[in-house]
Amino acid sequence: MNVSSVKGSMSISSSTSTWKAGDTISDQFPAGLRVLVVDDDPTCLMILEKMLIACLYKVTKCNRAETALSKLRENKNGYDIVLSDVHMPDMDGFKLLEHIGLEMDLPVIMMSADDGKQVVMKGVTHGACDYLIKPVRIEALKNIWQHVVRKRKNEWKEFEQSGSVEEGDRQPKQSDDADYSSSANEGNWKGSKKRKDEEEETDERDDTSTLKKPRVVWSVELHQQFVAAVNQLGIDTVPKKILELMNVPGLTRENVASHLQKYRLYLRRLSGVSQHQSNLSTIISAQDPTFGSLSSLSGLDLQTLAATGQLPAQSLARLQAAGLGRATAKSGIPITLVDQRNIFSFENPKLRFGEGQQQHMTNKQQVNLLHGIPTTMEPKQLVSLRHAAQSIGNMNMQVPPHGAQSSQNNPLLMQMGQQQQQQQQSRGQILVDSTINHAPRLSSSMGQPILSNGIATNVSSRNGIPENIRAPGYSQTPSMLNFPMNHASELPGNSFALGSTPGVSILTSKGAFQEDVNSEIKGSGGLMPSYDVFNDLDQHKPQSWELQNVGMAFDTSQHSNSLQGNLDLTQSALGQQGFSSGQMNGHNRSAAVASKAMFSTGDVKELGSAQNVNQHLNNLLVDNTIRVKSERVCDTSPANIFPDHFGQDDLMSALLKQQESVASSENEFDFDGYSMNNIPV
Amino acid sequence: MESKHVHQQIAAMRQSFFDEEVLDEKFSQLEQLEGKDNPNFVEEVFTMYFRDSTAFLETIEQAMKTIPIDSIKVDNILHQLKGSSASVGANKVLKEVNKTRQVLGKGNLEGTKAGILELRKEYDSFKAKLEPYFQKLKQANSVAQEK
């Protein structure tokens, strides 16, 4: 370590302050990296600070987690990375980690004198990008900038490769691998270094351009706008178009790109669950003749899911085989949407189911993904939920897989669920359905949250949760879908009355984006079981989000007119699916448009793209749609779906049952892939 | 040359710490962090370390006297001690901390008490060695600066 060079350049830390957001001081990087270090031990803190300064970083130290959080909140774009001790008196380091991940989405490195495997694993599951054992060597600190680069690079990659399913799949994996390798295991330094080197070589330009950008806070409104734009343009769209469509001053393409990437990741995660869901949806759609389009939806969903990389080809094939026909080709998410729509359009019974679900959901309460997060986030979350709803299944599933997180998330989800429920009561059902679809996933981690509504749990869990959340997708969440957004009012309009579930699933959206933490999902109680909403839905413009969820539900066979009507219905019903039933109105419109586009002629791709945007949401959505279907098919299914306590296993079995029943009806459906464009927004 | 003599003394003391394994390479790393802007960095760190660790040890000793013994509290403090001792390079102290923690982890309270006694001995000895060292160092530096 050449400290002497540091001495002379101590002033560099101040001069490197120029490397602020927007600056392109690439040549100085990683000098000037803005580090926030938190440790209650003053000796360690002092040493760390000194070492970080020696690395030419710009250091801010805190000896209390609360102080650190408030500093971060005050200046969200003021830091690039956080180093935190695990054991702190005022707040557990992992909790801080979660908060940061949810609220700021900054890379966090944990430190501890503990090198026990469990602790390190905890760090990993909570989303830490690395784990350093004390005493911390300065060499270890010299490399922490890689996490900042990696994160941004992955965001870019996600974005840029959104169109390609395989690539999308690869990307997250790569990053995950890299992260895993470097975390808590200096022995693997080589591996991580190699990756880092590769990344450096290939993404140098990304570093400079992406790293310097000021961190944008994706508020609920902003996210809604984003989702709406994505829905309109399709998940495969490019950030530039989204940016133009959103027309938000000060927002850069990079911001959109990274957000898109996260969103796609989220959707992908959701769709990961969708596999199961798709099966369910397939079953559901197959069974319900009214779901003419369901089958197509399923296809759509499948495709969407597939597109997002979440839906394995197999499941897609399966779904297709289920009789989705064209639709099957579509990614999973669209299906969920379609399913939902179909559900709504075709039958009220479905709604009933939703109601039941909602009840469950209500129990679950919209879980505020971020229990620490102000409710204002809900709308945003709802937006994210909507996204999630799309991905549907996943969102719900997102309910924190981790035990630790789940506890956190549950309350969050609960909150969300409640919110969503209220709003989406009528709609919740659809969402619930989707959650059911996710049921399979639920068993994995989420348990309750998922059921309850879009278990936005992901939001909180951030890190490991995404996977779990997917599971929650189980029916219950449909309404809950993650849209934490308590768009209570919105539900009706947004056709995705499902709101409840959407929120739930969306929960994951935020999480999905961020780390599967779907803070956004706050989503109103997601469960909008009341299918009666359909009546109201006519009035509401189908929200794009909802459409997505519902998308699949719509009969392609119906003419556009009828379709629109259906869409509306479904949307309102689905609405809640998470896409901010209330908030989404505006967005929903676009979303509806987008979803329409998605569904048009069973163009899975469109859905897929839209879905991609809402990768996470898709998961949710898929779940939702799937669930919706299932619910429709079996009115009683809801009951089945929601075992006393959204036990994941129970849900899964319930969903499976439904799916089976649905599947049979699906075959009868003919998904003509009507064009959504006609759907009045 | 007094200063030279003092420097030699200091160097000898320092080397003995390493030879006896009282200090480990972490200490050298800390020394490397020192610079013109912060010439007394290592000493400041150790001042902080001694201040906190003395308090920690006292707390532990108190805790071990209460009935029933709050082993979680004791473990937490030992954990703290572990982190800070490791960070400054207090090698032997760290070893004792780890030993004691292990014993405590097994539920052996008597063993823990014995361990803490050993820890206290080691810590006191460590402090007794390092403090004069820093004194001399400060002296030597101030003398050098005067020149």
PDB file of C-alpha atoms in Angstrom, chain A residues 267-380:
ATOM      1  CA  LEU A 267     -40.290  -9.039 -13.814  1.00  0.00           C
ATOM      2  CA  ARG A 268     -37.981 -11.792 -14.564  1.00  0.00           C
ATOM      3  CA  ARG A 269     -37.958 -12.789 -11.030  1.00  0.00           C
ATOM      4  CA  LEU A 270     -41.613 -12.760 -10.962  1.00  0.00           C
ATOM      5  CA  SER A 271     -41.816 -14.734 -14.037  1.00  0.00           C
ATOM      6  CA  GLY A 272     -39.513 -17.183 -12.491  1.00  0.00           C
ATOM      7  CA  VAL A 273     -42.423 -18.023 -10.386  1.00  0.00           C
ATOM      8  CA  SER A 274     -44.552 -17.724 -13.313  1.00  0.00           C
ATOM      9  CA  GLN A 275     -43.401 -21.047 -14.422  1.00  0.00           C
ATOM     10  CA  HIS A 276     -45.563 -22.496 -11.964  1.00  0.00           C
ATOM     11  CA  GLN A 277     -48.036 -19.885 -12.538  1.00  0.00           C
ATOM     12  CA  SER A 278     -48.054 -20.345 -16.145  1.00  0.00           C
ATOM     13  CA  ASN A 279     -48.906 -23.838 -15.525  1.00  0.00           C
ATOM     14  CA  LEU A 280     -51.608 -22.702 -13.346  1.00  0.00           C
ATOM     15  CA  SER A 281     -52.776 -20.146 -15.703  1.00  0.00           C
ATOM     16  CA  THR A 282     -52.717 -22.609 -18.400  1.00  0.00           C
ATOM     17  CA  ILE A 283     -54.823 -24.822 -16.411  1.00  0.00           C
ATOM     18  CA  ILE A 284     -57.042 -22.090 -15.477  1.00  0.00           C
ATOM     19  CA  SER A 285     -57.447 -20.734 -18.845  1.00  0.00           C
ATOM     20  CA  ALA A 286     -57.978 -24.068 -20.249  1.00  0.00           C
ATOM     21  CA  GLN A 287     -60.764 -24.693 -17.997  1.00  0.00           C
ATOM     22  CA  ASP A 288     -62.639 -21.623 -18.370  1.00  0.00           C
ATOM     23  CA  PRO A 289     -64.361 -21.340 -21.610  1.00  0.00           C
ATOM     24  CA  THR A 290     -65.141 -17.840 -20.989  1.00  0.00           C
ATOM     25  CA  PHE A 291     -61.596 -17.272 -20.973  1.00  0.00           C
ATOM     26  CA  GLY A 292     -61.418 -17.646 -24.545  1.00  0.00           C
ATOM     27  CA  SER A 293     -58.614 -15.410 -24.593  1.00  0.00           C
ATOM     28  CA  LEU A 294     -57.185 -16.812 -21.567  1.00  0.00           C
ATOM     29  CA  SER A 295     -55.495 -19.385 -23.394  1.00  0.00           C
ATOM     30  CA  SER A 296     -54.059 -16.762 -25.448  1.00  0.00           C
ATOM     31  CA  LEU A 297     -53.262 -14.915 -22.419  1.00  0.00           C
ATOM     32  CA  SER A 298     -51.521 -17.703 -20.941  1.00  0.00           C
ATOM     33  CA  GLY A 299     -49.477 -17.783 -23.938  1.00  0.00           C
ATOM     34  CA  LEU A 300     -48.880 -14.196 -23.556  1.00  0.00           C
ATOM     35  CA  ASP A 301     -47.938 -14.539 -20.061  1.00  0.00           C
ATOM     36  CA  LEU A 302     -45.769 -17.322 -20.845  1.00  0.00           C
ATOM     37  CA  GLN A 303     -44.127 -15.466 -23.475  1.00  0.00           C
ATOM     38  CA  THR A 304     -43.730 -12.523 -21.370  1.00  0.00           C
ATOM     39  CA  LEU A 305     -42.269 -14.586 -18.760  1.00  0.00           C
ATOM     40  CA  ALA A 306     -40.163 -16.285 -21.192  1.00  0.00           C
ATOM     41  CA  ALA A 307     -39.140 -13.049 -22.600  1.00  0.00           C
ATOM     42  CA  THR A 308     -38.133 -11.841 -19.322  1.00  0.00           C
ATOM     43  CA  GLY A 309     -36.183 -14.881 -19.017  1.00  0.00           C
ATOM     44  CA  GLN A 310     -38.101 -16.055 -16.171  1.00  0.00           C
ATOM     45  CA  LEU A 311     -40.353 -18.370 -17.788  1.00  0.00           C
ATOM     46  CA  PRO A 312     -38.394 -21.271 -18.842  1.00  0.00           C
ATOM     47  CA  ALA A 313     -38.984 -22.517 -22.229  1.00  0.00           C
ATOM     48  CA  GLN A 314     -40.361 -25.580 -20.740  1.00  0.00           C
ATOM     49  CA  SER A 315     -43.027 -23.935 -18.859  1.00  0.00           C
ATOM     50  CA  LEU A 316     -43.811 -21.882 -21.798  1.00  0.00           C
ATOM     51  CA  ALA A 317     -44.118 -24.924 -23.827  1.00  0.00           C
ATOM     52  CA  ARG A 318     -46.206 -26.448 -21.220  1.00  0.00           C
ATOM     53  CA  LEU A 319     -48.507 -23.622 -21.119  1.00  0.00           C
ATOM     54  CA  GLN A 320     -48.750 -23.619 -24.730  1.00  0.00           C
ATOM     55  CA  ALA A 321     -49.495 -27.190 -24.733  1.00  0.00           C
ATOM     56  CA  ALA A 322     -52.173 -26.488 -22.296  1.00  0.00           C
ATOM     57  CA  GLY A 323     -54.014 -25.061 -25.090  1.00  0.00           C
ATOM     58  CA  LEU A 324     -53.025 -21.569 -24.931  1.00  0.00           C
ATOM     59  CA  GLY A 325     -52.285 -21.724 -28.458  1.00  0.00           C
ATOM     60  CA  ARG A 326     -50.846 -18.571 -29.579  1.00  0.00           C
ATOM     61  CA  ALA A 327     -51.017 -17.013 -26.342  1.00  0.00           C
ATOM     62  CA  THR A 328     -48.713 -19.400 -24.824  1.00  0.00           C
ATOM     63  CA  ALA A 329     -46.023 -18.006 -26.798  1.00  0.00           C
ATOM     64  CA  LYS A 330     -46.433 -14.896 -24.985  1.00  0.00           C
ATOM     65  CA  SER A 331     -44.597 -14.216 -21.945  1.00  0.00           C
ATOM     66  CA  GLY A 332     -46.059 -15.086 -18.779  1.00  0.00           C
ATOM     67  CA  ILE A 333     -47.049 -11.815 -17.627  1.00  0.00           C
ATOM     68  CA  PRO A 334     -49.301 -10.917 -20.339  1.00  0.00           C
ATOM     69  CA  ILE A 335     -51.109 -13.944 -19.528  1.00  0.00           C
ATOM     70  CA  THR A 336     -51.748 -12.919 -16.164  1.00  0.00           C
ATOM     71  CA  LEU A 337     -53.106  -9.799 -17.395  1.00  0.00           C
ATOM     72  CA  VAL A 338     -55.085 -11.465 -19.916  1.00  0.00           C
ATOM     73  CA  ASP A 339     -56.250 -13.968 -17.558  1.00  0.00           C
ATOM     74  CA  GLN A 340     -57.348 -11.382 -15.323  1.00  0.00           C
ATOM     75  CA  ARG A 341     -59.135  -9.682 -17.933  1.00  0.00           C
ATOM     76  CA  ASN A 342     -60.777 -12.651 -19.067  1.00  0.00           C
ATOM     77  CA  ILE A 343     -61.751 -13.326 -15.705  1.00  0.00           C
ATOM     78  CA  PHE A 344     -63.337 -10.131 -15.316  1.00  0.00           C
ATOM     79  CA  SER A 345     -64.822  -9.879 -18.570  1.00  0.00           C
ATOM     80  CA  PHE A 346     -66.182 -13.206 -18.511  1.00  0.00           C
ATOM     81  CA  GLU A 347     -67.340 -13.773 -15.205  1.00  0.00           C
ATOM     82  CA  ASN A 348     -68.191 -12.217 -12.106  1.00  0.00           C
ATOM     83  CA  PRO A 349     -67.615 -15.310 -10.290  1.00  0.00           C
ATOM     84  CA  LYS A 350     -64.092 -14.626 -10.525  1.00  0.00           C
ATOM     85  CA  LEU A 351     -64.567 -11.563  -8.727  1.00  0.00           C
ATOM     86  CA  ARG A 352     -66.156 -13.357  -6.086  1.00  0.00           C
ATOM     87  CA  PHE A 353     -63.181 -15.304  -5.727  1.00  0.00           C
ATOM     88  CA  GLY A 354     -61.259 -12.243  -5.556  1.00  0.00           C
ATOM     89  CA  GLU A 355     -63.347 -11.112  -2.764  1.00  0.00           C
ATOM     90  CA  GLY A 356     -62.605 -14.103  -0.884  1.00  0.00           C
ATOM     91  CA  GLN A 357     -59.121 -13.583  -1.559  1.00  0.00           C
ATOM     92  CA  GLN A 358     -59.238 -10.131  -0.613  1.00  0.00           C
ATOM     93  CA  GLN A 359     -60.433 -11.043   2.625  1.00  0.00           C
ATOM     94  CA  HIS A 360     -57.492 -13.058   2.985  1.00  0.00           C
ATOM     95  CA  MET A 361     -55.560 -10.402   1.624  1.00  0.00           C
ATOM     96  CA  THR A 362     -56.892  -7.936   3.914  1.00  0.00           C
ATOM     97  CA  ASN A 363     -55.723 -10.076   6.582  1.00  0.00           C
ATOM     98  CA  LYS A 364     -52.470 -10.018   5.121  1.00  0.00           C
ATOM     99  CA  GLN A 365     -52.654  -6.438   4.866  1.00  0.00           C
ATOM    100  CA  GLN A 366     -50.811  -4.727   2.418  1.00  0.00           C
ATOM    101  CA  VAL A 367     -47.508  -5.211   3.561  1.00  0.00           C
ATOM    102  CA  ASN A 368     -45.631  -2.164   3.316  1.00  0.00           C
ATOM    103  CA  LEU A 369     -42.654  -3.487   1.900  1.00  0.00           C
ATOM    104  CA  LEU A 370     -40.733  -0.973   3.613  1.00  0.00           C
ATOM    105  CA  HIS A 371     -42.082  -0.754   6.911  1.00  0.00           C
ATOM    106  CA  GLY A 372     -39.794   1.986   7.570  1.00  0.00           C
ATOM    107  CA  ILE A 373     -40.820   3.652   4.489  1.00  0.00           C
ATOM    108  CA  PRO A 374     -43.257   6.404   4.544  1.00  0.00           C
ATOM    109  CA  THR A 375     -46.558   5.610   3.172  1.00  0.00           C
ATOM    110  CA  THR A 376     -46.071   8.086   0.513  1.00  0.00           C
ATOM    111  CA  MET A 377     -44.099   5.514  -1.057  1.00  0.00           C
ATOM    112  CA  GLU A 378     -47.064   3.486  -1.484  1.00  0.00           C
ATOM    113  CA  PRO A 379     -48.236   5.118  -4.557  1.00  0.00           C
ATOM    114  CA  LYS A 380     -44.914   4.560  -5.981  1.00  0.00           C
TER     115      LYS A 380
END
